[in-house]
Short mmCIF file of C-alpha atoms and ligand atoms in Angstrom, two decimals:
data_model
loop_
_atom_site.label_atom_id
_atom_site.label_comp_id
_atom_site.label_asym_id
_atom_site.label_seq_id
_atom_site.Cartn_x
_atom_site.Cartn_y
_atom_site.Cartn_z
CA UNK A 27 0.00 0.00 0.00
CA UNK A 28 1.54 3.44 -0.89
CA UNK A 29 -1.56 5.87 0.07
CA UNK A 30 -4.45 5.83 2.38
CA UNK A 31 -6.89 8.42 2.68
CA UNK A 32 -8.93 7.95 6.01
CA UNK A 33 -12.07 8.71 7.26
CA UNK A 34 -13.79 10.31 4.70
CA UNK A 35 -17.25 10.02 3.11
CA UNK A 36 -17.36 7.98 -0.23
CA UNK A 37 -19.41 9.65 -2.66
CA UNK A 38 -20.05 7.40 -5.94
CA UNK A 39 -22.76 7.88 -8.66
CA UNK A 40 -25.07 5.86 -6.83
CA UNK A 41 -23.81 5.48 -3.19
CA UNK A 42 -22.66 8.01 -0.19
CA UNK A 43 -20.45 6.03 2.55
CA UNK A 44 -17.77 6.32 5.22
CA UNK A 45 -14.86 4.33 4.22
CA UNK A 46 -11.22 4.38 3.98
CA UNK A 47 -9.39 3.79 0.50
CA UNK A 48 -6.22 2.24 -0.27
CA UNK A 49 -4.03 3.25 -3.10
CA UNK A 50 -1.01 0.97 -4.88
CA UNK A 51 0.67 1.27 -8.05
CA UNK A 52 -1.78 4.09 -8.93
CA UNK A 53 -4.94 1.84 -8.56
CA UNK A 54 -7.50 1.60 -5.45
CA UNK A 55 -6.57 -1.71 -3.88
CA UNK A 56 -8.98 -1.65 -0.89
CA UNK A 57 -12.09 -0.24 0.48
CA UNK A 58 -12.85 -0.78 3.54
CA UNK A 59 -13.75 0.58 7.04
CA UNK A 60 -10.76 1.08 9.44
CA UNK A 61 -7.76 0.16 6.97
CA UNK A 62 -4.34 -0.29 8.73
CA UNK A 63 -1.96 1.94 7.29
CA UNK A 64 1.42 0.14 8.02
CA UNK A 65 4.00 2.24 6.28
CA UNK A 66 1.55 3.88 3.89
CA UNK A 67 1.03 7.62 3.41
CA UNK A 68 -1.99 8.70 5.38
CA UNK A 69 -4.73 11.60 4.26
CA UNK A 70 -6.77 12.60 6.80
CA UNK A 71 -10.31 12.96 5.31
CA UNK A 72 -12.20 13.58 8.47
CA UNK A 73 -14.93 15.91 7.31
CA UNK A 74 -13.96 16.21 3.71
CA UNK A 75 -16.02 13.66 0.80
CA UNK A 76 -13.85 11.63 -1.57
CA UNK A 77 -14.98 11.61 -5.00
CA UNK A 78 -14.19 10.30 -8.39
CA UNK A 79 -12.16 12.99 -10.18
CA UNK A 80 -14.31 14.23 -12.29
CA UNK A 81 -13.63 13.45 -16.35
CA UNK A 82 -14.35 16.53 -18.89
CA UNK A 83 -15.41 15.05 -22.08
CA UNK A 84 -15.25 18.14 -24.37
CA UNK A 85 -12.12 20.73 -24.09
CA UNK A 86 -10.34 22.37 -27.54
CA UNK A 87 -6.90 22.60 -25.83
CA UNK A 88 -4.76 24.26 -28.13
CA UNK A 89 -7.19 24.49 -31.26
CA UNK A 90 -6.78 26.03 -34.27
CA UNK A 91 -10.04 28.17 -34.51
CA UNK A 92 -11.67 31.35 -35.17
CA UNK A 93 -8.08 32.82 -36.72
CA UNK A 94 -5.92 31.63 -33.88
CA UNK A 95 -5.23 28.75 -31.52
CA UNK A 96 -7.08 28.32 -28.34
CA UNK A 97 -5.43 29.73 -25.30
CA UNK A 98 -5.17 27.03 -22.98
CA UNK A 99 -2.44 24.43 -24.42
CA UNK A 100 -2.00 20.77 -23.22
CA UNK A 101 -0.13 22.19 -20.06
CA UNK A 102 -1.91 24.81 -18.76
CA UNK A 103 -5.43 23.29 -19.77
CA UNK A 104 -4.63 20.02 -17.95
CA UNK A 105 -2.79 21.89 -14.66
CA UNK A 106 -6.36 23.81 -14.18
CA UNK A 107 -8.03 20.76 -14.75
CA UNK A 108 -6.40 19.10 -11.95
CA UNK A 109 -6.74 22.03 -9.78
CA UNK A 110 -10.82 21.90 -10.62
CA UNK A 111 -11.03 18.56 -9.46
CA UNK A 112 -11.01 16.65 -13.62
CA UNK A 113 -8.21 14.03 -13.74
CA UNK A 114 -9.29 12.72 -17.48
CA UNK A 115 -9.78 15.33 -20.09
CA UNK A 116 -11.22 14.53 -23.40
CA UNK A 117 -9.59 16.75 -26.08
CA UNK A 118 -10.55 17.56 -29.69
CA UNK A 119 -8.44 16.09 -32.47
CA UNK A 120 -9.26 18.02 -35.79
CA UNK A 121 -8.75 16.08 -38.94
CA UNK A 122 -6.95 18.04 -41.65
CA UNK A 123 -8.18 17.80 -45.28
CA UNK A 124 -6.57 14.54 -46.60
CA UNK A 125 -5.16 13.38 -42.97
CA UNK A 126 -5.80 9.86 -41.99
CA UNK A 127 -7.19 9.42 -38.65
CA UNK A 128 -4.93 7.57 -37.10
CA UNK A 129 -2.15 10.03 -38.18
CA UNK A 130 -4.49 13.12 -36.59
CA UNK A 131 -4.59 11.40 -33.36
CA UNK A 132 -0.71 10.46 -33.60
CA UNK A 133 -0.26 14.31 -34.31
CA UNK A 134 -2.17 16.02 -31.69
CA UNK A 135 -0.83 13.21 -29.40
CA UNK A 136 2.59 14.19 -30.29
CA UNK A 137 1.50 17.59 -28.60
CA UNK A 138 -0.35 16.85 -25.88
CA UNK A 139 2.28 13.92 -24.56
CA UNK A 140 4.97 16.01 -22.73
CA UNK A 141 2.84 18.31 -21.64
CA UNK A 142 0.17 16.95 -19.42
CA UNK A 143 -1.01 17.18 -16.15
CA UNK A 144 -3.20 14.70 -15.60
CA UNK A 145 -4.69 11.81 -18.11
CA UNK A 146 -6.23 12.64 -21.45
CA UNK A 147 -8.25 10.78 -24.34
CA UNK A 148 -9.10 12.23 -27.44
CA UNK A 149 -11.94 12.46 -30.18
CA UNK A 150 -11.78 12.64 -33.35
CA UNK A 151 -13.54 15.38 -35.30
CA UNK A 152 -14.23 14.48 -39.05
CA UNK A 153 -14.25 16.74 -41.37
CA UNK A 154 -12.85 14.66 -44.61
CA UNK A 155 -14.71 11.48 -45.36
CA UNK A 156 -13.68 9.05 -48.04
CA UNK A 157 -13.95 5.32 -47.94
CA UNK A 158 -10.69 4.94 -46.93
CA UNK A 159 -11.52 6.85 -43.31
CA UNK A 160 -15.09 4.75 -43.71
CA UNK A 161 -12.17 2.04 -43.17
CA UNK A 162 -10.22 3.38 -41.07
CA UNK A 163 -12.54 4.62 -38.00
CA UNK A 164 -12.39 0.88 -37.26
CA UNK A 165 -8.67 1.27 -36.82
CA UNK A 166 -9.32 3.93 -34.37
CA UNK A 167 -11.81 1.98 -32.74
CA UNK A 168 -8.85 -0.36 -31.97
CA UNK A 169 -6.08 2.12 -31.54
CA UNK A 170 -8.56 3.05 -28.67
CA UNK A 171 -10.32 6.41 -29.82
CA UNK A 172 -14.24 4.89 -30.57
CA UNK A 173 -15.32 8.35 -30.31
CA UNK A 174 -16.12 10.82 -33.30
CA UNK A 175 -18.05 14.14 -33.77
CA UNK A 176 -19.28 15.78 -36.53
CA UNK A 177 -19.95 19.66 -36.85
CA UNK A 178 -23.20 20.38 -38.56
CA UNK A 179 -21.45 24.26 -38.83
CA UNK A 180 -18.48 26.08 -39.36
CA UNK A 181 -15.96 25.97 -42.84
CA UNK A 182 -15.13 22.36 -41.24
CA UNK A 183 -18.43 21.21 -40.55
CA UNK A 184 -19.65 18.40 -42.81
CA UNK A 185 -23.26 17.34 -45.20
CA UNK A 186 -25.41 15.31 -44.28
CA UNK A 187 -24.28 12.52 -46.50
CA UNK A 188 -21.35 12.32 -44.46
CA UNK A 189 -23.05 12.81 -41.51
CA UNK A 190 -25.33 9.78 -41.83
CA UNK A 191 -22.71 7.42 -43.25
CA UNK A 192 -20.05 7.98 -40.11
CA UNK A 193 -23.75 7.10 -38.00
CA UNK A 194 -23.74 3.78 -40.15
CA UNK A 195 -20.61 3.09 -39.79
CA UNK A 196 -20.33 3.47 -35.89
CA UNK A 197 -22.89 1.11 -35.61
CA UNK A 198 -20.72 -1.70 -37.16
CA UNK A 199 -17.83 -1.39 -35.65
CA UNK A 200 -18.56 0.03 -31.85
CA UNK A 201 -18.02 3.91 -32.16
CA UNK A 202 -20.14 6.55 -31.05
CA UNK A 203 -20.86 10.15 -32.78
CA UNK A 204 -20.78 12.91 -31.28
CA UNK A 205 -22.57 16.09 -32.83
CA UNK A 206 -22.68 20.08 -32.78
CA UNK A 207 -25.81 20.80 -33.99
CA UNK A 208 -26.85 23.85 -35.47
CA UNK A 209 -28.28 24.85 -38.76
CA UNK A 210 -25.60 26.68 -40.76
CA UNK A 211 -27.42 28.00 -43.35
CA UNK A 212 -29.90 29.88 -41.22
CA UNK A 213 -27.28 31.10 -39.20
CA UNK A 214 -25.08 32.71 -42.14
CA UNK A 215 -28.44 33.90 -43.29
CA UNK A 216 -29.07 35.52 -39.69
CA UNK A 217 -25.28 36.91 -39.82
CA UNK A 218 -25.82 39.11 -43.49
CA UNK A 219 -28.84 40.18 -42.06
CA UNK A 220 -27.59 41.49 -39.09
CA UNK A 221 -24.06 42.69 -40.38
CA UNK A 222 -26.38 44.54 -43.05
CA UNK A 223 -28.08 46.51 -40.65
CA UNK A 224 -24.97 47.59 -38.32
CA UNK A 225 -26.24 45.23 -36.12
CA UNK A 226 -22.40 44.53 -34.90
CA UNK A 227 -22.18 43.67 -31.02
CA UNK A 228 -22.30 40.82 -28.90
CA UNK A 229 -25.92 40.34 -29.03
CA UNK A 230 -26.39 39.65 -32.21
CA UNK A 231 -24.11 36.36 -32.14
CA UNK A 232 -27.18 35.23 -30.08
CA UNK A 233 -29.51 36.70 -32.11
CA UNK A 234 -27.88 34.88 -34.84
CA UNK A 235 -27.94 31.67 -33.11
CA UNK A 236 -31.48 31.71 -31.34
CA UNK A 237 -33.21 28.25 -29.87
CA UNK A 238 -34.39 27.18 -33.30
CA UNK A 239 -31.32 27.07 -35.01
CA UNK A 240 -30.41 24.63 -32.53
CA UNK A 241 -33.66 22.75 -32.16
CA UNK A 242 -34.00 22.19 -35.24
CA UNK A 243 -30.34 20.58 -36.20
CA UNK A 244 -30.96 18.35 -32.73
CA UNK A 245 -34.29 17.46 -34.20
CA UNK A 246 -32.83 16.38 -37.38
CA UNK A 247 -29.50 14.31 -36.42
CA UNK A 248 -31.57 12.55 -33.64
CA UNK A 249 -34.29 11.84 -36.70
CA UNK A 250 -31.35 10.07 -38.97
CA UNK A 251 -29.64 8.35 -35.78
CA UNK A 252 -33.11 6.32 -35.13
CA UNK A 253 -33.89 5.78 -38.36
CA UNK A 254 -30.32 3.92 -37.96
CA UNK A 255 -30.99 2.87 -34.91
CA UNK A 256 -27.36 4.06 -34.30
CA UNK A 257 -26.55 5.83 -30.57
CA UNK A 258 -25.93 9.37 -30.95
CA UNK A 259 -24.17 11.73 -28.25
CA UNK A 260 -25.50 15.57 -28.94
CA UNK A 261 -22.47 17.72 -27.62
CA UNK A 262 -23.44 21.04 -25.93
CA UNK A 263 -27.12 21.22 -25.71
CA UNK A 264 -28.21 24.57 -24.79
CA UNK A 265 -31.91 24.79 -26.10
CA UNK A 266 -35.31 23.82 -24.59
CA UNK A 267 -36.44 22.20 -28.09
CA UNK A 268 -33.55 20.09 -27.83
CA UNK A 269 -34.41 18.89 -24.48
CA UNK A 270 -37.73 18.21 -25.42
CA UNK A 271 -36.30 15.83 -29.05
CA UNK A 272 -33.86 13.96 -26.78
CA UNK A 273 -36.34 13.45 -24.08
CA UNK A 274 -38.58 11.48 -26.56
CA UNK A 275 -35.97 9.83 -28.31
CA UNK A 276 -35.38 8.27 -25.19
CA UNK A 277 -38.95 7.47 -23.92
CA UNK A 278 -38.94 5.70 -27.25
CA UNK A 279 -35.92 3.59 -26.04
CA UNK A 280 -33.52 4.84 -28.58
CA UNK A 281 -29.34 5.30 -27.86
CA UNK A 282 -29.41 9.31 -27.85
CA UNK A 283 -27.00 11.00 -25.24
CA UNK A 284 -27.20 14.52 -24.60
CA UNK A 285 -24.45 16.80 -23.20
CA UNK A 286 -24.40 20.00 -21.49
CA UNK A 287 -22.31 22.46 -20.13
CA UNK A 288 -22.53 24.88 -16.73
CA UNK A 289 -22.32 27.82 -18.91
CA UNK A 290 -25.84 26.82 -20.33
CA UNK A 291 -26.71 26.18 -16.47
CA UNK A 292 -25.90 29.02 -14.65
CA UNK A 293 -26.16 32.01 -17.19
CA UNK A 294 -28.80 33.03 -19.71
CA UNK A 295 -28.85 35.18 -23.26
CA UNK A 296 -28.72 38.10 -20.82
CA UNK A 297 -24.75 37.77 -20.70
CA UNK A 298 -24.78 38.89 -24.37
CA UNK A 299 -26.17 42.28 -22.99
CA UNK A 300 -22.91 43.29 -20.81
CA UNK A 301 -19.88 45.41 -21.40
CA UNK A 302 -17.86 42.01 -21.44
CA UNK A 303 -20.84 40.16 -23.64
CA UNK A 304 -18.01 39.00 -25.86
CA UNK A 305 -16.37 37.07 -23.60
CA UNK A 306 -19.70 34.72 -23.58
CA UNK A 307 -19.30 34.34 -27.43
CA UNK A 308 -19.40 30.62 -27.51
CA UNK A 309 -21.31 28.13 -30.21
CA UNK A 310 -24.03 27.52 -29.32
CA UNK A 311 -24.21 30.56 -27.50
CA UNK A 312 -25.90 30.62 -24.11
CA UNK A 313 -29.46 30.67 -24.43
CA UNK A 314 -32.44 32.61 -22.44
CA UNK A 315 -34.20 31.38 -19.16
CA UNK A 316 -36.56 28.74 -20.77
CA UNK A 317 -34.15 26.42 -21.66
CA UNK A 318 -31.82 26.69 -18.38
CA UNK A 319 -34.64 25.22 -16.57
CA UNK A 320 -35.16 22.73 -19.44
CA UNK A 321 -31.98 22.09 -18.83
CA UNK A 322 -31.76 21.44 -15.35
CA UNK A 323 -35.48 19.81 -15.39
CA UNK A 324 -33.30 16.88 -18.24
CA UNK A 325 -30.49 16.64 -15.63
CA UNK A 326 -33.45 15.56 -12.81
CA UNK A 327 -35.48 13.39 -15.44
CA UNK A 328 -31.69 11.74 -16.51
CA UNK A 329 -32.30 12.51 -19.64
CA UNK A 330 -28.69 15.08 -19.74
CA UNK A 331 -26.57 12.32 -19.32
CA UNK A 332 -23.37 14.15 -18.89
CA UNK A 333 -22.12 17.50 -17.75
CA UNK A 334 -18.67 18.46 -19.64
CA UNK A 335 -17.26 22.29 -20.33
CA UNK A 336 -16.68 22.82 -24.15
CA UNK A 337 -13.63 24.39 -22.69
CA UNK A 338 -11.86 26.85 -25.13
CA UNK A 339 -10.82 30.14 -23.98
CA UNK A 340 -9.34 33.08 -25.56
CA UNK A 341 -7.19 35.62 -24.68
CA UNK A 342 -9.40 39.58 -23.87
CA UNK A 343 -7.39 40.70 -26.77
CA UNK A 344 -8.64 38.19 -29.15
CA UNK A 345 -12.22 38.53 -27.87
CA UNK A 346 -11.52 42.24 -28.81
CA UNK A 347 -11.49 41.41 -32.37
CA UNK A 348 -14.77 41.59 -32.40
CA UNK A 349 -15.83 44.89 -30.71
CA UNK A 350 -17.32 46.14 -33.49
CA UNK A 351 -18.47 42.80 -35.45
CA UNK A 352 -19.36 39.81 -33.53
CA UNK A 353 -18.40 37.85 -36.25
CA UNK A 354 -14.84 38.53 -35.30
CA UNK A 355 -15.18 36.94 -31.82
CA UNK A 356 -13.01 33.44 -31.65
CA UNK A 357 -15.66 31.28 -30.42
CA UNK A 358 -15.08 29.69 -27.02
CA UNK A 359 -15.09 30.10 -23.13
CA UNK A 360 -13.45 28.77 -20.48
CA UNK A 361 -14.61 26.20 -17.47
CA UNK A 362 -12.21 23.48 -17.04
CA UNK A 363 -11.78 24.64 -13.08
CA UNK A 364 -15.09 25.27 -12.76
CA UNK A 365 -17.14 22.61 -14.02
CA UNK A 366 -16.88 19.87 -10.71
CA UNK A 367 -16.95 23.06 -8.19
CA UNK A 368 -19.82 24.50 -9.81
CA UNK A 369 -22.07 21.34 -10.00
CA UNK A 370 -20.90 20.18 -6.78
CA UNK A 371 -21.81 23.49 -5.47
CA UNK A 372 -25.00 23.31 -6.57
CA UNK A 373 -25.72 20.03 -5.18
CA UNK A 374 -24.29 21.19 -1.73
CA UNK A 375 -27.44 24.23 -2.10
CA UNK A 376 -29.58 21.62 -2.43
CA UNK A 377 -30.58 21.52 -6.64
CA UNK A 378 -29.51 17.70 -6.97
CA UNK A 379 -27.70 14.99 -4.78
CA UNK A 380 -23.71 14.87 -5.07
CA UNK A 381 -23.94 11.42 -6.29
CA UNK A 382 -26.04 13.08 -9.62
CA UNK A 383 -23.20 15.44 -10.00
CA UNK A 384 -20.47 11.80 -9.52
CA UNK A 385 -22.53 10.30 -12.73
CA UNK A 386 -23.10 13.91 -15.03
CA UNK A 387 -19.00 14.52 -14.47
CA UNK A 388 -17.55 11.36 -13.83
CA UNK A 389 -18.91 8.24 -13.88
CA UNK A 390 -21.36 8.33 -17.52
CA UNK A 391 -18.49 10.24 -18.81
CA UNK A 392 -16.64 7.13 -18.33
CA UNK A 393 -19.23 4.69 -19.51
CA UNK A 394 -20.22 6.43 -22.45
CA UNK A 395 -16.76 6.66 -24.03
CA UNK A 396 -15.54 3.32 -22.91
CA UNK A 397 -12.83 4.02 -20.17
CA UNK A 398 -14.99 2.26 -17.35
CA UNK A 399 -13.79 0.66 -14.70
CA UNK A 400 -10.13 2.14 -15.46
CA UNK A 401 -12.03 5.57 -14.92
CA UNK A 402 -14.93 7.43 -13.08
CA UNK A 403 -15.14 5.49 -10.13
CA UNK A 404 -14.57 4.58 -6.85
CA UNK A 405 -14.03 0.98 -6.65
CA UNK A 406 -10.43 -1.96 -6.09
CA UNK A 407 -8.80 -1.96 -9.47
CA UNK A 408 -10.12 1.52 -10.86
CA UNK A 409 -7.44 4.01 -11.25
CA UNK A 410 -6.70 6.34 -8.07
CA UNK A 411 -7.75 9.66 -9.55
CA UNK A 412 -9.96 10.70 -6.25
CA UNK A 413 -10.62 14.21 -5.63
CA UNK A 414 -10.91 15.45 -1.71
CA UNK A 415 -13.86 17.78 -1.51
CA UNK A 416 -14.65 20.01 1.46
CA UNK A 417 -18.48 21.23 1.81
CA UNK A 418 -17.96 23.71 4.34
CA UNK A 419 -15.43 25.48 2.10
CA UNK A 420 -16.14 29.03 0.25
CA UNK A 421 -15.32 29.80 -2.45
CA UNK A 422 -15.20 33.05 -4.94
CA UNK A 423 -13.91 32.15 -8.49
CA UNK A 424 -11.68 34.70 -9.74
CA UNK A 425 -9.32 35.12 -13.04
CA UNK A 426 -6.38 35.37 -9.91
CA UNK A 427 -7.01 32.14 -8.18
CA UNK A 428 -7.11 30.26 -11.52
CA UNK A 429 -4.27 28.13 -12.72
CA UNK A 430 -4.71 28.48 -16.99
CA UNK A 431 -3.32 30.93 -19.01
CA UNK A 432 -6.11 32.85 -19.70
CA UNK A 433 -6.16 36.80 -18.42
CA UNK A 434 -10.02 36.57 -17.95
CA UNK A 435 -13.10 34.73 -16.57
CA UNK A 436 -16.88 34.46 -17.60
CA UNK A 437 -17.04 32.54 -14.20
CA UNK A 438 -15.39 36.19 -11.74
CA UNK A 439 -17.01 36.67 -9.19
CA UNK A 440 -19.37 33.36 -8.57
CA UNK A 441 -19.82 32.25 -5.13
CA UNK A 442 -19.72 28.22 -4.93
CA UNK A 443 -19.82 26.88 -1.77
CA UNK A 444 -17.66 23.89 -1.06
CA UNK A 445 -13.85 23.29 -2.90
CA UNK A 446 -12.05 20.68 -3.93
CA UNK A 447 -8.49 20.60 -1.49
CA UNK A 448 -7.10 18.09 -2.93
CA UNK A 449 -6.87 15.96 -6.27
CA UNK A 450 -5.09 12.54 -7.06
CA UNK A 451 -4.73 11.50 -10.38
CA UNK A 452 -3.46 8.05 -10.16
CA UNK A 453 -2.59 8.26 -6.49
CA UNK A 454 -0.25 10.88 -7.06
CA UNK A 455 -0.98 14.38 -5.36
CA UNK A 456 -1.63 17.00 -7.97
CA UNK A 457 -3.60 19.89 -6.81
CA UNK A 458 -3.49 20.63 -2.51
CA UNK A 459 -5.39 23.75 -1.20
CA UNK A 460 -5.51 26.45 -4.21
CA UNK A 461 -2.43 25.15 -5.55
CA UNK A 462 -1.11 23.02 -7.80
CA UNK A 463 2.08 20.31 -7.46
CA UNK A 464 1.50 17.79 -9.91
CA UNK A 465 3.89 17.93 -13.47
CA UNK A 466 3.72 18.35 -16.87
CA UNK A 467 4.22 14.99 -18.65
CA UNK A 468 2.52 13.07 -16.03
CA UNK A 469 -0.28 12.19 -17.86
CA UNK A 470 -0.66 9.25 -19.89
CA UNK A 471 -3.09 8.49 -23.22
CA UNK A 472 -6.12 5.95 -21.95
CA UNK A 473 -7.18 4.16 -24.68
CA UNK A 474 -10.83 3.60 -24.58
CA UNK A 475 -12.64 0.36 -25.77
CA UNK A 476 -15.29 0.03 -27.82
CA UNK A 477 -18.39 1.62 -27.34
CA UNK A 478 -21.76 0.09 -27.89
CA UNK A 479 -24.89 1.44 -26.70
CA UNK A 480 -28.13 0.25 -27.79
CA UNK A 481 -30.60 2.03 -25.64
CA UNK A 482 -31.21 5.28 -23.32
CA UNK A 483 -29.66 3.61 -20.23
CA UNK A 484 -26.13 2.79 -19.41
N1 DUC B 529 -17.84 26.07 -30.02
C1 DUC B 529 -17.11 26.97 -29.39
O1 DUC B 529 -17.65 27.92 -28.83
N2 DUC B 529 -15.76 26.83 -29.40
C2 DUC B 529 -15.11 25.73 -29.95
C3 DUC B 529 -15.88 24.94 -30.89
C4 DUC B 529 -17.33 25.07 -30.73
O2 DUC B 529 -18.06 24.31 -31.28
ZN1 ZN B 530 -19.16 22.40 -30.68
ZN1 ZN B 531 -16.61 21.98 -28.58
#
């Protein structure tokens, strides 16, 4: 035994317990009450919960978007995570025109290798299909990234041709989709209109983007994935209609995950309105009050299956761009640090148990994109990435006790109460009381297995 972390109270996605845990070669070994320590390091938990570490299965660390590259890298995206409480990060991989997938993953994993904090596992975005990548997303299946997304917008995003054959193909071979929905032709539409009219700030990215535009792409991908009967994972939901399409795709019994983020959950359209509006540009941009609570009435029902950040922050000075035309915005916020203190904040006011918040940021995370048992849980033989959470702790998010590289924060000034003090990733100590002492380099690729879902529940 090399670590033991006493007297604390287990919280897992489905149970809440007082146990001790013991940690060896990275991996829980035991859990039980009153564990002798012998020469093992002890953590003293008394008081404190001892969680999963929470798993963020969307972050664009070090993208190549909106005419520059995402401000958080590999090292300082993954040393926040830690310090937020997220030992497994799911990052982006872009496919280049003409790039195999294999190679993309190879490439971005050339990046990301030295340079993280804690453990990482990629998707693969496709925006090139041919038969050969038909072909080859059962090589990454294999080479352990099952786990693909399509963007219904953007110059990358893809037709629905390719769209539905990547949902045939996942079927076959035990991959899962993931989707941004949004209709792009409405929104360019909605963007000459505005623009025309010197309708230039903030705003009018929302106004751009309004519930329909999303509804209606959520409406149609979750239409093509039944008639496939193929599991689909919508990325980002931010819209009431949404909520409503998934909600009955699932009541019908069919494999469609939905996604959201605490940006969605905490703020509304009203963000657009402020001197710092641009710093909210995100796609799909936050949307009004309606769908919060459609939001947060899915996460009650189960039908939001996981919570993860979209995490892709830019510097003030690129947000600037756009002062005077929206369109000039790089698209993207921050909330790596924030995601497991904000949701387990809200469950220590009282909106949903802890052990909801264990399955939205850990534990489905894990099941959906095939890294259970290795990941999102507290059990002997599951990794030792634990995170040490303190209820009684305040806490006021600020850009100055944040540990990326960005200069700003949509999330200043937000009172959570309760903190993570301490997070493990692999039984090593990375994060302790507002600071961090883990490494770059420490963490390692986890290759995921295949994923096959064939209804609503996991
Ligand atoms: N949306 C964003 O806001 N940023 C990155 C990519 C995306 O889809
Ligand atoms: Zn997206
Ligand atoms: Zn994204």
């Amino acid at each position: 035994m090399d670590l033991i972390i006493k007297n604390g109270t287990i919280v897992t996605a489905s149970e809440t317990y007082k146990a001790d845990i013991a940690v060896e070669d990275g991996k829980i070994s035991m859990i039980a009450e009153n564990i002798d320590p012998q020469n093992a390091k002890v953590v003293d938990a008394s008081g404190k919960m001892v969680l999963p570490g929470a798993i963020d299965a969307h972050t664009h660390l070090a993208m190549p978007f909106g005419g520059t590259i995402s401000a958080d890298g590999y090292e300082s995206g993954t040393r926040a995570a830690a310090c937020g409480g997220v030992t497994t990060v799911f990052d982006f991989v872009l496919q280049a025109k003409g790039e195999g997938l294999i190679d993309a993953v190879k490439r971005r994993n050339a990046l990301c290798e030295p340079e993280a904090c804690v453990d990482y596992a990629f998707h693969t975005a496709i925006t090139d299909l041919n038969d050969d990548i038909l072909k080859e997303m059962d090589e990454s299946v294999k080479y352990g990234v099952p786990s693909f997304k399509v963007f219904m917008v953007y110059d990358f995003g893809v037709t629905d041709g390719t769209f539905y054959q990547v949902l045939q193909r996942s079927k076959e071979i035990g991959a899962l989709i993931g989707v941004h929905a949004e209709n792009r032709e409405i929104i360019d539409t909605l963007v000459a209109k505005h623009l025309s009219e010197g309708k230039t700030s903030a705003w009018y990215h929302y106004a751009s983007r309004p519930e329909f535009v999303e509804a209606e792409a959520d409406s149609r991908a979750i239409r093509w994935a039944k008639e496939l009967h193929a599991p689909l994972y919508i990325v980002h939901l931010a819209n009431s209609g949404g909520v409503e399409e998934v909600t009955k795709a699932r009541d019908e019994g069919y494999p469609i995950f939905a996604e959201t983020c605490p940006q969605y959950l905490h703020f509304t359209k009203d963000v657009y309105k402020r001197e710092d509006g641009r710093n909210f540009v995100c796609s799909p941009p936050i949307k009004g009050q309606e769908s919060q609570d459609a939001l947060w009435a899915a996460i009650k029902r189960g039908d939001i299956t996981t919570v993860a950040t979209d995490h892709c922050p830019f510097q003030s000075y690129e947000k600037d761009w756009g002062k005077d035309d929206f369109t000039k915005i790089p698209n993207g916020c921050m909330g790596i640090e924030n995601l497991y203190p904000y949701m387990l904040s809200e469950a220590n006011k009282g909106r949903i148990s802890f052990n909801k918040v264990v399955e939205l940021c850990s534990t489905n995370v894990a099941k959906v994109f095939g890294c259970a048992p290795q990941k999102g849980m507290i059990a002997p033989g599951s990794d030792a990435d634990l995170v040490v959470y303190d209820p009684e702790k305040d806490f006021t998010i600020s850009q100055k006790n944040m540990h990326s590289d960005i200069d700003h924060t949509i999330w200043e000034g937000v009172e959570v109460k309760g903190y993570p003090v301490m997070t493990f990733s692999r039984g090593e100590l990375v994060y302790k009381d507002g600071e961090f002492v883990g490494s770059k380099g420490y963490g390692k690729f986890v290759k995921c297995n295949p994923i096959h879902l064939d209804g609503p529940n996991l």
